[in-house]
Amino acid sequence: MKMAEEKNPKEEVTSAAADEFVDDAVPEKLDTNDAEQSELVVASGDVDNGKTAEQLLEEDIPWIERFKQVFWTYLPLGFVAFGGPQAHVAILRDHLVVQRNWLDEDQFTELFAIGQGLPGPTSTQLVVSTALARAGPIGGLTAFFLWNLPGLIVLTVCGVLIASFVDESNPPWYLIGLPPAAISLVFKAFYGFGMKLDKLGIILCLISSLIAIMINGSKPKIDPLWSQYIYPSMLACGGILSYLDSIRGTDVRIFGKTWHVPGKPYGTYKSASRGWDAESDLTMRRIGIPLWVGALIWILWAVILAVTVSLVGRMRRNGEIPNPYLEIFEVMYRIGSLIFGGGQVVLPMLQTEVVPAWMKKDPFLQGLGLAQSMPGPLFNFSSYLGAVYRGVPGALVAYIGLFGPGVMLIFGMVPFWARLRHVKWFKSALNGVNATAIGLVGAACVILWEGAVSTFADAMVFVLALCLAVVYGIGAPWVVLAGGVFGAILHKDALGLGQNLWCELGNDL
């Protein structure tokens, strides 16, 4: 780095041309800075139809119409969201980016990356943040409940009855094809995200993917629970590296002096589209949460955590028995405030807290098998645990406690994201954060494959579903449904085809 001889401002590094249409898996992005912007043509009736990007700056769809769009879009997703967090991300991308064009790839992956960096269930936070950006707080809360409702109801009922509704080791015929079909959507999403990365993004994506795979396959040397600290650290490092790369070849001021950074950026850094320009108030009006309210939400989350933990801790130290519902809320809220990424990471902490204090090991494992077979986030398992311990009221308290921190934090973060994404250094850093988060999706393809594809029939379902999704552009719910039907046909109680174990393939060669 050397001191610049004279102060010559340089243009911001931008792409030489608009992004080209890469594949059916990746939606085309319009160059809204072009004076001769073509009309935004979309197939669905619930998107911003018949308006150019320039017109959308001056006119917004009425809130009630946007709320209806959110309601009818998220209503069916709670019934088909199988496959875990990364499959959920794939389903959301297919509906919101590819089909409805509510968000572009940058906005979607930014919200996904923010969810990765906050405690709580990532896919649920992505549901809330995308709906929040479309129809405000009411839209975000509505999407949250619609996303969780089917799993919440089934798990609560089964928890009250303490029934083994689904045998974890022998899934029923109507569920056997759903996991491999859902995993195919993860592969589609990773391909779509990856095709948009620049050279630096591919490097960051590769590094994060390799680290995530290593963490999940290095027991006992590396505890998988470390991921809740390593994943956010990787996201932060990706952002820092991307920002440092973005200032290469520019003049920067350090301690009042102007320095020239040699070299040229390895990545590609673009300015925000005018549709989401900082000078436009459209985004903030849609979100409907001022910055000061967002900050207040974060403070409220911290206060609730401190008060509940200290209160229950003091009662136990004094030999008092805490109120059972306060105990349920404290346990769930504390875990929900510490777990990053959600999913399987939350299970060891839940087992430590509730077995044997609330139930024996067998009911816990039976509920886990049921939760894994249900659509929606694995955090719905909290309603089962609360129901076994204290009935329906316990289920609702546990549900609110475990989901509460993640939902509160994403509500508080989105207003800051809408502003900060237009700050040059922040947007440059987000490039690296996004690329690192995409690497975690790639790792999920490897990690989840083994759990979803155990027989040749599962592999057949995966191939069919991936072909329908990528080649023919079939929507996610229909892909999952087709996988379920095909898996049921191949089931051992039907045709009984492809039932040999996939892992025995090498032994037969």
Coordinates of C-alpha atoms in Angstrom, one line a residue:
M1 CA 0.0 0.0 0.0
K2 CA 1.5 3.4 -0.9
M3 CA 0.3 7.0 -0.4
A4 CA -1.5 8.4 -3.4
E5 CA 0.3 11.3 -5.1
E6 CA -3.0 13.1 -5.9
K7 CA -6.6 12.5 -5.1
N8 CA -8.3 11.0 -8.1
P9 CA -11.7 9.6 -7.2
K10 CA -12.4 6.4 -9.1
E11 CA -15.6 4.9 -10.3
E12 CA -17.1 2.2 -8.3
V13 CA -16.3 -1.3 -9.7
T14 CA -19.4 -2.5 -11.6
S15 CA -20.1 -5.4 -13.9
A16 CA -19.5 -4.7 -17.6
A17 CA -22.9 -5.8 -18.5
A18 CA -26.1 -7.1 -17.0
D19 CA -26.1 -10.7 -15.8
E20 CA -27.0 -13.1 -18.5
F21 CA -29.7 -15.7 -18.2
V22 CA -27.7 -18.7 -17.1
D23 CA -30.2 -21.6 -16.8
D24 CA -33.8 -22.3 -15.9
A25 CA -32.5 -22.8 -12.3
V26 CA -31.3 -19.2 -12.2
P27 CA -33.8 -16.3 -12.9
E28 CA -32.8 -13.5 -15.2
K29 CA -32.0 -10.2 -13.5
L30 CA -33.0 -7.0 -15.2
D31 CA -30.7 -4.0 -15.4
T32 CA -32.8 -1.3 -13.9
N33 CA -30.2 1.4 -14.7
D34 CA -30.9 1.0 -18.4
A35 CA -32.9 3.9 -19.7
E36 CA -34.7 1.7 -22.1
Q37 CA -35.8 -0.8 -19.4
S38 CA -38.0 -3.5 -20.9
E39 CA -41.2 -4.4 -19.1
L40 CA -41.1 -6.8 -16.2
V41 CA -43.1 -9.7 -17.6
V42 CA -44.0 -12.5 -15.2
A43 CA -46.2 -15.5 -15.5
S44 CA -47.9 -15.5 -12.1
G45 CA -50.9 -13.3 -11.3
D46 CA -49.6 -12.5 -7.8
V47 CA -46.5 -10.5 -8.7
D48 CA -45.9 -7.0 -9.9
N49 CA -47.5 -7.5 -13.3
G50 CA -47.2 -5.2 -16.3
K51 CA -45.0 -2.5 -14.8
T52 CA -41.5 -1.5 -15.6
A53 CA -38.9 -1.3 -12.8
E54 CA -39.0 2.5 -13.1
Q55 CA -42.8 2.5 -12.6
L56 CA -42.5 0.3 -9.5
L57 CA -40.4 3.1 -7.9
E58 CA -43.3 5.5 -8.0
E59 CA -46.2 3.2 -7.3
D60 CA -46.6 0.3 -4.9
I61 CA -49.2 -2.4 -4.8
P62 CA -51.8 -1.8 -2.0
W63 CA -50.8 -3.5 1.3
I64 CA -54.0 -5.6 1.4
E65 CA -53.1 -7.1 -2.0
R66 CA -49.5 -7.8 -0.9
F67 CA -50.8 -9.5 2.2
K68 CA -53.1 -11.7 0.2
Q69 CA -50.2 -12.7 -1.9
V70 CA -48.2 -13.6 1.2
F71 CA -51.1 -15.6 2.6
W72 CA -51.8 -17.7 -0.5
T73 CA -48.1 -18.2 -1.3
Y74 CA -47.1 -19.5 2.2
L75 CA -50.2 -21.4 3.0
P76 CA -49.4 -24.5 1.0
L77 CA -45.6 -24.4 1.8
G78 CA -46.2 -25.6 5.4
F79 CA -47.6 -28.9 4.0
V80 CA -44.8 -29.6 1.5
A81 CA -41.7 -28.3 3.3
F82 CA -39.9 -31.6 3.8
G83 CA -36.2 -32.2 3.8
G84 CA -34.7 -29.9 6.5
P85 CA -33.5 -26.3 6.4
Q86 CA -31.6 -26.4 3.2
A87 CA -34.5 -28.0 1.3
H88 CA -36.7 -25.3 2.8
V89 CA -34.3 -22.7 1.4
A90 CA -34.6 -24.4 -2.0
I91 CA -38.4 -24.4 -1.9
L92 CA -38.5 -20.7 -0.9
R93 CA -36.1 -19.7 -3.6
D94 CA -38.2 -21.6 -6.2
H95 CA -41.4 -19.8 -5.1
L96 CA -40.1 -16.3 -4.4
V97 CA -37.2 -15.8 -6.8
V98 CA -37.9 -18.0 -9.7
Q99 CA -41.7 -18.1 -9.9
R100 CA -42.9 -14.8 -8.4
N101 CA -39.8 -12.5 -8.8
W102 CA -40.5 -10.9 -5.4
L103 CA -36.8 -10.8 -4.7
D104 CA -33.7 -11.1 -6.9
E105 CA -30.9 -13.5 -6.2
D106 CA -28.8 -10.9 -4.2
Q107 CA -31.7 -9.9 -1.9
F108 CA -32.6 -13.6 -1.3
T109 CA -29.1 -14.8 -0.5
E110 CA -28.5 -11.7 1.7
L111 CA -31.5 -12.6 3.8
F112 CA -30.4 -16.2 3.9
A113 CA -27.0 -15.2 5.0
I114 CA -28.4 -13.0 7.8
G115 CA -30.4 -15.9 9.0
Q116 CA -27.3 -18.0 9.1
G117 CA -25.6 -15.4 11.2
L118 CA -28.4 -15.1 13.8
P119 CA -29.5 -17.6 16.5
G120 CA -32.6 -19.5 15.6
P121 CA -34.1 -21.7 12.8
T122 CA -32.6 -20.4 9.6
S123 CA -35.4 -21.5 7.2
T124 CA -38.0 -20.0 9.5
Q125 CA -36.1 -16.7 9.7
L126 CA -35.9 -16.7 5.9
V127 CA -39.7 -17.2 5.7
V128 CA -40.3 -14.3 8.1
S129 CA -37.8 -11.9 6.5
T130 CA -39.0 -12.5 2.9
A131 CA -42.6 -12.0 3.9
L132 CA -41.7 -9.0 6.0
A133 CA -40.0 -7.4 3.1
R134 CA -43.2 -8.0 1.1
A135 CA -46.1 -7.2 3.4
G136 CA -44.6 -5.8 6.6
P137 CA -44.8 -7.2 10.2
I138 CA -48.3 -8.7 9.8
G139 CA -47.2 -10.4 6.7
G140 CA -44.1 -11.8 8.4
L141 CA -46.0 -13.1 11.4
T142 CA -48.7 -14.6 9.1
A143 CA -46.1 -16.4 7.0
F144 CA -44.4 -17.7 10.2
F145 CA -47.6 -19.3 11.5
L146 CA -48.6 -20.7 8.1
W147 CA -45.1 -22.2 7.7
N148 CA -45.3 -24.0 11.1
L149 CA -49.0 -24.8 11.4
P150 CA -49.2 -28.4 10.1
G151 CA -46.2 -29.7 12.0
L152 CA -47.3 -27.8 15.1
I153 CA -50.8 -29.3 15.2
V154 CA -49.7 -32.9 14.5
L155 CA -46.8 -32.8 17.0
T156 CA -48.9 -31.2 19.7
V157 CA -51.7 -33.8 19.3
C158 CA -49.2 -36.7 19.3
G159 CA -47.4 -35.3 22.3
V160 CA -50.6 -35.1 24.3
L161 CA -51.5 -38.7 23.3
I162 CA -47.8 -39.8 23.8
A163 CA -48.3 -42.0 20.7
S164 CA -45.8 -43.4 18.3
F165 CA -47.4 -42.0 15.2
V166 CA -44.5 -42.8 13.0
D167 CA -41.9 -45.5 13.5
E168 CA -38.5 -43.8 13.0
S169 CA -36.9 -47.0 11.6
N170 CA -39.8 -47.9 9.3
P171 CA -41.4 -44.8 7.7
P172 CA -44.9 -45.4 6.3
W173 CA -45.3 -45.8 2.5
Y174 CA -46.7 -42.4 2.0
L175 CA -43.6 -40.7 3.4
I176 CA -40.8 -42.9 1.9
G177 CA -40.3 -40.9 -1.3
L178 CA -40.4 -37.4 0.3
P179 CA -36.8 -37.1 1.7
P180 CA -34.9 -37.8 -1.6
A181 CA -37.3 -35.6 -3.5
A182 CA -36.7 -32.8 -1.1
I183 CA -33.0 -33.2 -1.2
S184 CA -33.1 -32.8 -5.0
L185 CA -34.3 -29.3 -4.5
V186 CA -31.2 -28.6 -2.4
F187 CA -29.0 -29.6 -5.3
K188 CA -31.0 -27.4 -7.6
A189 CA -30.7 -24.4 -5.2
F190 CA -26.9 -24.9 -4.9
Y191 CA -26.5 -25.0 -8.6
G192 CA -28.6 -21.8 -9.1
F193 CA -26.7 -20.0 -6.4
G194 CA -23.3 -21.2 -7.5
M195 CA -23.7 -20.1 -11.1
K196 CA -24.0 -16.5 -10.0
L197 CA -20.7 -16.4 -8.0
D198 CA -17.7 -14.6 -9.2
K199 CA -14.1 -15.9 -8.9
L200 CA -13.7 -14.8 -5.3
G201 CA -17.1 -16.0 -4.4
I202 CA -16.3 -19.5 -5.7
I203 CA -13.2 -19.6 -3.6
L204 CA -15.1 -18.6 -0.4
C205 CA -17.9 -21.0 -1.3
L206 CA -15.5 -23.9 -1.7
I207 CA -13.7 -23.1 1.6
S208 CA -16.9 -22.9 3.6
S209 CA -18.3 -26.0 2.0
L210 CA -15.1 -28.0 2.8
I211 CA -15.0 -26.8 6.4
A212 CA -18.7 -27.6 7.0
I213 CA -18.2 -31.1 5.6
M214 CA -15.1 -31.6 7.8
I215 CA -16.9 -30.5 10.9
N216 CA -19.7 -33.0 10.4
G217 CA -17.3 -35.9 9.6
S218 CA -14.5 -35.5 12.2
K219 CA -16.0 -36.8 15.4
P220 CA -14.6 -37.1 18.1
K221 CA -11.8 -34.8 17.2
I222 CA -14.2 -32.1 16.2
D223 CA -17.6 -31.9 18.0
P224 CA -20.4 -31.0 15.4
L225 CA -21.8 -28.6 18.1
W226 CA -18.8 -26.4 17.3
S227 CA -20.6 -25.4 14.1
Q228 CA -22.8 -22.9 16.1
Y229 CA -19.6 -20.9 16.6
I230 CA -17.7 -21.8 13.4
Y231 CA -20.5 -21.0 10.9
P232 CA -21.0 -17.4 12.1
S233 CA -17.2 -16.9 12.2
M234 CA -16.9 -18.2 8.6
L235 CA -19.6 -15.8 7.5
A236 CA -17.8 -12.9 9.2
C237 CA -14.4 -13.8 7.6
G238 CA -16.0 -14.1 4.2
G239 CA -17.4 -10.6 4.5
I240 CA -14.1 -9.1 5.7
L241 CA -12.1 -10.8 2.8
S242 CA -14.7 -9.6 0.3
Y243 CA -14.5 -6.0 1.6
L244 CA -10.6 -6.0 1.5
D245 CA -10.8 -7.3 -2.1
S246 CA -13.2 -4.6 -3.1
I247 CA -10.9 -1.7 -2.1
R248 CA -8.0 -3.0 -4.2
G249 CA -7.2 -0.4 -6.9
T250 CA -8.9 2.4 -5.0
D251 CA -8.0 5.2 -2.7
V252 CA -8.8 4.9 1.0
R253 CA -8.4 7.3 3.9
I254 CA -6.7 6.0 7.0
F255 CA -6.0 8.3 9.9
G256 CA -6.6 11.3 7.8
K257 CA -4.3 10.3 5.0
T258 CA -5.2 9.0 1.5
W259 CA -3.6 5.7 0.5
H260 CA -3.7 3.9 -2.8
V261 CA -4.3 0.1 -2.5
P262 CA -2.5 -1.6 -5.3
G263 CA -3.9 -4.4 -7.6
K264 CA -7.4 -4.9 -8.9
P265 CA -10.4 -6.7 -7.3
Y266 CA -10.6 -10.4 -7.8
G267 CA -14.4 -10.3 -7.4
T268 CA -17.1 -8.4 -9.1
Y269 CA -18.9 -5.6 -7.1
K270 CA -22.0 -4.0 -8.4
S271 CA -24.1 -1.1 -7.2
A272 CA -27.6 -1.7 -6.0
S273 CA -30.4 -1.8 -8.5
R274 CA -32.6 1.3 -8.5
G275 CA -35.6 -0.8 -7.5
W276 CA -33.9 -1.1 -4.1
D277 CA -32.1 2.2 -4.1
A278 CA -31.3 3.8 -0.8
E279 CA -32.9 7.0 -2.2
S280 CA -36.2 5.1 -2.6
D281 CA -38.4 4.7 0.4
L282 CA -40.3 1.8 -1.1
T283 CA -38.4 -1.0 0.7
M284 CA -38.7 0.6 4.2
R285 CA -42.4 1.4 3.6
R286 CA -43.0 -2.2 2.8
I287 CA -41.1 -3.5 5.8
G288 CA -43.0 -1.1 8.1
I289 CA -40.5 -1.2 11.0
P290 CA -38.4 1.9 11.7
L291 CA -34.8 1.5 12.6
W292 CA -35.4 2.6 16.2
V293 CA -38.0 -0.1 16.6
G294 CA -35.6 -2.7 15.2
A295 CA -33.0 -1.7 17.8
L296 CA -35.7 -1.9 20.5
I297 CA -36.6 -5.4 19.5
W298 CA -32.9 -6.5 20.0
I299 CA -32.9 -4.9 23.4
L300 CA -36.2 -6.6 24.3
W301 CA -34.7 -10.0 23.3
A302 CA -31.7 -9.5 25.5
V303 CA -33.8 -8.3 28.5
I304 CA -36.1 -11.3 28.3
L305 CA -33.2 -13.7 28.1
A306 CA -31.4 -12.1 31.1
V307 CA -34.6 -11.9 33.3
T308 CA -35.8 -15.4 32.7
V309 CA -32.4 -17.1 33.1
S310 CA -31.6 -15.1 36.3
L311 CA -35.1 -15.6 37.7
V312 CA -35.1 -19.4 37.3
G313 CA -31.5 -19.7 38.4
R314 CA -32.2 -17.7 41.6
M315 CA -35.2 -19.9 42.4
R316 CA -33.2 -23.1 42.0
R317 CA -30.3 -21.8 44.1
N318 CA -32.8 -21.0 46.9
G319 CA -34.2 -24.5 46.7
E320 CA -37.6 -23.4 45.2
I321 CA -39.4 -25.2 42.4
P322 CA -40.0 -22.9 39.4
N323 CA -43.4 -22.6 37.9
P324 CA -43.4 -25.4 35.2
Y325 CA -44.5 -23.0 32.4
L326 CA -41.8 -20.5 33.4
E327 CA -39.3 -23.4 33.4
I328 CA -40.4 -24.6 29.9
F329 CA -40.1 -21.0 28.6
E330 CA -36.7 -20.4 30.1
V331 CA -35.2 -23.7 28.8
M332 CA -36.5 -23.2 25.3
Y333 CA -35.8 -19.4 25.1
R334 CA -32.2 -20.0 26.3
I335 CA -31.6 -22.7 23.8
G336 CA -33.2 -20.7 21.0
S337 CA -30.9 -17.8 21.8
L338 CA -27.7 -19.9 21.6
I339 CA -28.3 -22.2 18.6
F340 CA -27.2 -21.0 15.1
G341 CA -28.6 -22.7 12.1
G342 CA -31.2 -24.7 14.0
G343 CA -32.0 -28.2 12.7
Q344 CA -30.0 -31.1 14.1
V345 CA -27.7 -28.8 16.2
V346 CA -30.5 -28.1 18.6
L347 CA -31.2 -31.8 19.5
P348 CA -28.3 -32.5 21.9
M349 CA -29.1 -29.5 24.0
L350 CA -32.8 -30.4 24.1
Q351 CA -32.1 -33.9 25.1
T352 CA -29.8 -32.7 27.9
E353 CA -32.5 -30.4 29.3
V354 CA -35.6 -32.6 29.0
V355 CA -34.3 -36.2 29.6
P356 CA -35.0 -37.4 32.2
A357 CA -36.4 -34.2 33.8
W358 CA -39.5 -34.0 31.6
M359 CA -39.7 -37.5 30.1
K360 CA -37.9 -40.7 29.5
K361 CA -35.6 -41.3 26.5
D362 CA -38.1 -43.4 24.5
P363 CA -40.8 -40.8 24.3
F364 CA -38.1 -38.3 23.3
L365 CA -36.9 -40.5 20.5
Q366 CA -40.4 -41.3 19.3
G367 CA -41.2 -37.6 19.1
L368 CA -38.0 -37.0 17.2
G369 CA -38.9 -39.6 14.6
L370 CA -42.3 -37.9 14.2
A371 CA -40.8 -34.4 13.9
Q372 CA -38.3 -35.5 11.2
S373 CA -41.1 -36.9 9.1
M374 CA -43.2 -33.8 9.3
P375 CA -43.0 -30.8 7.0
G376 CA -41.7 -27.5 8.3
P377 CA -38.8 -26.8 10.7
L378 CA -37.4 -29.3 13.2
F379 CA -38.0 -26.6 15.9
N380 CA -41.6 -27.8 15.8
F381 CA -40.3 -30.6 18.0
S382 CA -40.6 -28.2 20.9
S383 CA -44.4 -28.4 20.8
Y384 CA -44.2 -32.2 21.2
L385 CA -41.8 -31.9 24.2
G386 CA -44.0 -29.3 25.8
A387 CA -47.1 -31.3 25.2
V388 CA -45.7 -34.5 26.8
Y389 CA -44.6 -32.5 29.8
R390 CA -47.6 -30.1 30.4
G391 CA -50.2 -30.8 27.7
V392 CA -51.4 -28.2 25.2
P393 CA -50.4 -25.1 27.3
G394 CA -47.0 -26.6 27.7
A395 CA -46.8 -27.2 23.9
L396 CA -47.6 -23.5 23.1
V397 CA -45.2 -22.2 25.7
A398 CA -42.4 -24.4 24.4
Y399 CA -43.2 -23.4 20.8
I400 CA -43.1 -19.7 21.6
G401 CA -40.0 -20.1 23.7
L402 CA -37.8 -21.9 21.1
F403 CA -39.0 -19.9 18.1
G404 CA -39.2 -16.6 19.9
P405 CA -35.5 -15.5 19.9
G406 CA -34.9 -16.2 16.2
V407 CA -38.1 -14.5 15.1
M408 CA -37.5 -11.4 17.3
L409 CA -33.9 -11.0 16.0
I410 CA -34.8 -11.3 12.3
F411 CA -37.6 -8.7 12.8
G412 CA -35.1 -6.4 14.4
M413 CA -32.4 -7.0 11.8
V414 CA -34.4 -6.6 8.5
P415 CA -34.8 -2.8 8.8
F416 CA -31.1 -2.4 9.2
W417 CA -30.4 -4.7 6.3
A418 CA -32.7 -2.7 4.1
R419 CA -30.6 0.4 4.8
L420 CA -27.1 -1.0 5.2
R421 CA -27.3 -3.1 1.9
H422 CA -26.8 0.2 0.1
V423 CA -23.7 1.3 2.0
K424 CA -20.7 0.6 -0.2
W425 CA -18.5 -1.2 2.3
F426 CA -21.5 -3.2 3.7
K427 CA -22.7 -4.3 0.3
S428 CA -19.1 -5.3 -0.7
A429 CA -18.9 -7.4 2.5
L430 CA -22.3 -9.0 1.8
N431 CA -20.8 -10.5 -1.4
G432 CA -18.4 -12.5 0.7
V433 CA -21.1 -13.4 3.3
N434 CA -23.4 -14.6 0.6
A435 CA -20.8 -16.7 -1.1
T436 CA -19.8 -18.3 2.3
A437 CA -23.5 -19.1 3.1
I438 CA -23.9 -20.7 -0.4
G439 CA -21.0 -23.0 0.5
L440 CA -23.0 -24.2 3.5
V441 CA -25.8 -25.2 1.0
G442 CA -23.2 -27.2 -1.0
A443 CA -22.1 -29.0 2.2
A444 CA -25.7 -29.8 2.9
C445 CA -25.9 -31.6 -0.5
V446 CA -23.2 -33.9 0.6
I447 CA -24.2 -34.3 4.3
L448 CA -28.0 -34.8 3.6
W449 CA -27.5 -37.2 0.7
E450 CA -26.6 -40.1 2.9
G451 CA -29.5 -39.7 5.2
A452 CA -32.0 -39.2 2.4
V453 CA -30.8 -41.9 -0.1
S454 CA -30.5 -45.3 1.6
T455 CA -31.9 -47.6 -1.1
F456 CA -31.8 -47.7 -4.9
A457 CA -35.5 -46.7 -4.9
D458 CA -34.5 -43.5 -3.0
A459 CA -31.9 -42.8 -5.7
M460 CA -34.5 -43.3 -8.4
V461 CA -36.8 -40.9 -6.7
F462 CA -33.9 -38.4 -6.4
V463 CA -33.1 -38.6 -10.1
L464 CA -36.7 -38.2 -11.2
A465 CA -37.3 -35.2 -8.8
L466 CA -34.1 -33.5 -9.9
C467 CA -35.0 -33.9 -13.5
L468 CA -38.5 -32.5 -13.0
A469 CA -37.1 -29.5 -11.0
V470 CA -34.2 -28.5 -13.2
V471 CA -35.0 -29.6 -16.7
Y472 CA -38.7 -29.1 -16.8
G473 CA -39.0 -26.3 -14.2
I474 CA -41.7 -28.0 -12.2
G475 CA -42.6 -26.2 -8.9
A476 CA -41.3 -27.5 -5.6
P477 CA -44.6 -28.8 -4.2
W478 CA -45.3 -30.8 -7.3
V479 CA -41.8 -32.2 -7.3
V480 CA -42.2 -33.3 -3.7
L481 CA -45.6 -34.8 -4.5
A482 CA -44.3 -36.6 -7.5
G483 CA -41.4 -38.0 -5.4
G484 CA -43.8 -39.2 -2.8
V485 CA -46.0 -41.0 -5.3
F486 CA -43.1 -42.6 -7.1
G487 CA -41.6 -43.7 -3.8
A488 CA -44.9 -45.2 -2.7
I489 CA -45.1 -47.2 -5.9
L490 CA -41.6 -48.6 -5.4
H491 CA -42.2 -49.3 -1.7
K492 CA -41.7 -52.8 -0.4
D493 CA -45.4 -53.2 0.2
A494 CA -46.2 -52.2 -3.4
L495 CA -43.9 -53.2 -6.3
G496 CA -41.0 -53.8 -4.0
L497 CA -38.4 -52.6 -6.5
G498 CA -35.1 -51.0 -5.8
Q499 CA -35.1 -52.0 -2.1
N500 CA -31.4 -53.0 -2.0
L501 CA -29.3 -50.8 0.2
W502 CA -27.4 -48.1 -1.7
C503 CA -24.4 -48.3 0.5
E504 CA -23.9 -52.0 -0.6
L505 CA -23.4 -51.0 -4.2
G506 CA -19.6 -51.2 -3.8
N507 CA -19.7 -54.6 -2.3
D508 CA -21.6 -56.0 -5.3
L509 CA -19.1 -54.7 -7.9

